[in-house]
Amino acid sequence: MSQVNLGQAEWEILQYVGEHHPVTVREVADYMADNKGLARTTVLTVMERLRAKGFLVRRKQDDVYRYSPKKSIAELTQGLVQSFVDNMLNGTLSPFFAYLSRSDKVSDEQLKELKKLVKDLESQRGEAAK
């Protein structure tokens, strides 16, 4: 799972499984049908694809398979971001920072969080230099 490559439906199903695990295909399919219009067969196909890619595990419990994420959503998100930076931005964050500086989607709370992250990075660098 070094290079994370997920489609939109895969990510949405993975998030749902991560928030509600262990879950059955039926539980995920019911949610996805109501909220995304996906058929049960599509959900099953996507979940099996996620299992083949190493994102989900399944265990038989009371004659039904229950799925859980192999890693936490936070770890998966970090992997997606790393893959995006490495593969789409050629390892540089400059385009991302430029996007943020021009985006009207950054809330005051998110800006505060970004400032804290920068401060934490500076602290880590200062400690590493000692």
Coordinates of C-alpha atoms in Angstrom, one line a residue:
M1 CA 0.0 0.0 0.0
S2 CA 2.9 2.4 -0.6
Q3 CA 1.1 4.3 -3.3
V4 CA -2.4 5.1 -2.3
N5 CA -4.8 5.1 -5.2
L6 CA -8.5 5.4 -4.4
G7 CA -11.6 6.4 -6.4
Q8 CA -14.3 8.5 -5.0
A9 CA -16.7 5.6 -4.3
E10 CA -13.8 3.6 -2.7
W11 CA -12.9 6.5 -0.4
E12 CA -16.6 7.1 0.7
I13 CA -17.1 3.4 1.4
L14 CA -13.7 3.2 3.2
Q15 CA -14.7 6.2 5.4
Y16 CA -18.1 4.6 6.2
V17 CA -16.4 1.3 7.2
G18 CA -13.8 3.2 9.2
E19 CA -16.5 5.0 11.2
H20 CA -18.8 2.0 11.7
H21 CA -16.7 -1.2 11.7
P22 CA -17.1 -4.0 11.9
V23 CA -19.8 -3.8 9.2
T24 CA -21.5 -6.1 6.8
V25 CA -21.9 -5.5 3.1
R26 CA -25.6 -5.1 3.7
E27 CA -25.1 -2.3 6.2
V28 CA -22.7 -0.4 3.9
A29 CA -25.0 -1.0 0.9
D30 CA -28.1 0.3 2.8
Y31 CA -26.2 3.4 3.7
M32 CA -24.8 3.9 0.2
A33 CA -28.1 3.3 -1.5
D34 CA -29.8 5.9 0.7
N35 CA -27.0 8.5 0.5
K36 CA -25.2 7.9 -2.8
G37 CA -27.5 5.8 -4.9
L38 CA -25.1 2.9 -5.2
A39 CA -26.4 -0.6 -5.7
R40 CA -25.6 -3.5 -3.4
T41 CA -23.6 -5.3 -6.1
T42 CA -21.5 -2.1 -6.7
V43 CA -20.8 -1.8 -3.0
L44 CA -19.8 -5.5 -2.7
T45 CA -17.5 -5.1 -5.8
V46 CA -15.9 -1.9 -4.3
M47 CA -15.5 -3.5 -0.9
E48 CA -13.8 -6.6 -2.4
R49 CA -11.6 -4.3 -4.4
L50 CA -10.6 -2.5 -1.2
R51 CA -9.9 -5.8 0.4
A52 CA -7.7 -6.9 -2.5
K53 CA -5.8 -3.6 -2.4
G54 CA -5.2 -4.2 1.3
F55 CA -7.4 -1.5 2.7
L56 CA -10.0 -3.7 4.3
V57 CA -10.0 -7.0 6.2
R58 CA -13.0 -9.3 6.7
R59 CA -13.8 -11.8 9.3
K60 CA -16.6 -14.3 9.4
Q61 CA -18.8 -13.8 12.4
D62 CA -22.1 -15.6 12.9
D63 CA -22.1 -16.8 9.3
V64 CA -21.7 -13.3 7.8
Y65 CA -18.5 -11.4 6.8
R66 CA -17.8 -8.3 8.7
Y67 CA -15.4 -5.7 7.3
S68 CA -13.0 -3.4 9.1
P69 CA -10.2 -1.1 7.8
K70 CA -6.7 -2.4 8.0
K71 CA -5.5 1.1 9.1
S72 CA -7.3 4.0 10.8
I73 CA -8.9 6.7 8.7
A74 CA -6.2 9.1 10.0
E75 CA -3.4 6.8 8.7
L76 CA -5.2 6.3 5.4
T77 CA -5.7 10.1 5.0
Q78 CA -2.0 10.7 5.7
G79 CA -1.1 8.1 3.1
L80 CA -3.4 9.8 0.5
V81 CA -1.9 13.2 1.2
Q82 CA 1.6 11.8 1.0
S83 CA 0.8 10.0 -2.3
F84 CA -0.8 13.2 -3.7
V85 CA 2.3 15.3 -2.7
D86 CA 4.7 12.8 -4.1
N87 CA 2.9 11.8 -7.3
M88 CA 0.9 14.9 -8.3
L89 CA 3.0 17.7 -6.9
N90 CA 6.4 16.0 -7.5
G91 CA 7.2 16.1 -3.8
T92 CA 6.9 19.9 -3.3
L93 CA 4.3 21.6 -1.2
S94 CA 4.5 25.0 -2.9
P95 CA 1.5 24.4 -5.2
F96 CA -0.6 23.4 -2.2
F97 CA 0.4 26.5 -0.2
A98 CA -0.4 28.6 -3.3
Y99 CA -3.8 27.0 -3.5
L100 CA -4.5 27.7 0.2
S101 CA -3.4 31.3 -0.1
R102 CA -5.9 31.9 -2.9
S103 CA -8.7 29.7 -1.5
D104 CA -11.8 31.2 0.1
K105 CA -12.6 27.7 1.6
V106 CA -10.1 28.1 4.5
S107 CA -12.1 28.9 7.6
D108 CA -10.8 30.9 10.5
E109 CA -10.7 27.7 12.5
Q110 CA -8.7 25.9 9.8
L111 CA -6.3 28.9 9.5
K112 CA -5.8 28.7 13.3
E113 CA -5.0 25.0 13.0
L114 CA -2.6 25.6 10.1
K115 CA -0.7 28.2 12.2
K116 CA -0.5 25.7 15.1
L117 CA 0.9 23.1 12.7
V118 CA 3.5 25.5 11.4
K119 CA 4.5 26.4 15.0
D120 CA 4.8 22.7 15.9
L121 CA 7.0 22.1 12.8
E122 CA 9.2 25.0 13.8
S123 CA 9.5 23.6 17.3
Q124 CA 10.4 20.2 16.0
R125 CA 13.0 21.6 13.7
G126 CA 14.5 23.7 16.6
E127 CA 14.7 20.6 18.8
A128 CA 16.3 18.5 16.0
A129 CA 19.0 21.2 15.5
K130 CA 20.0 21.0 19.2

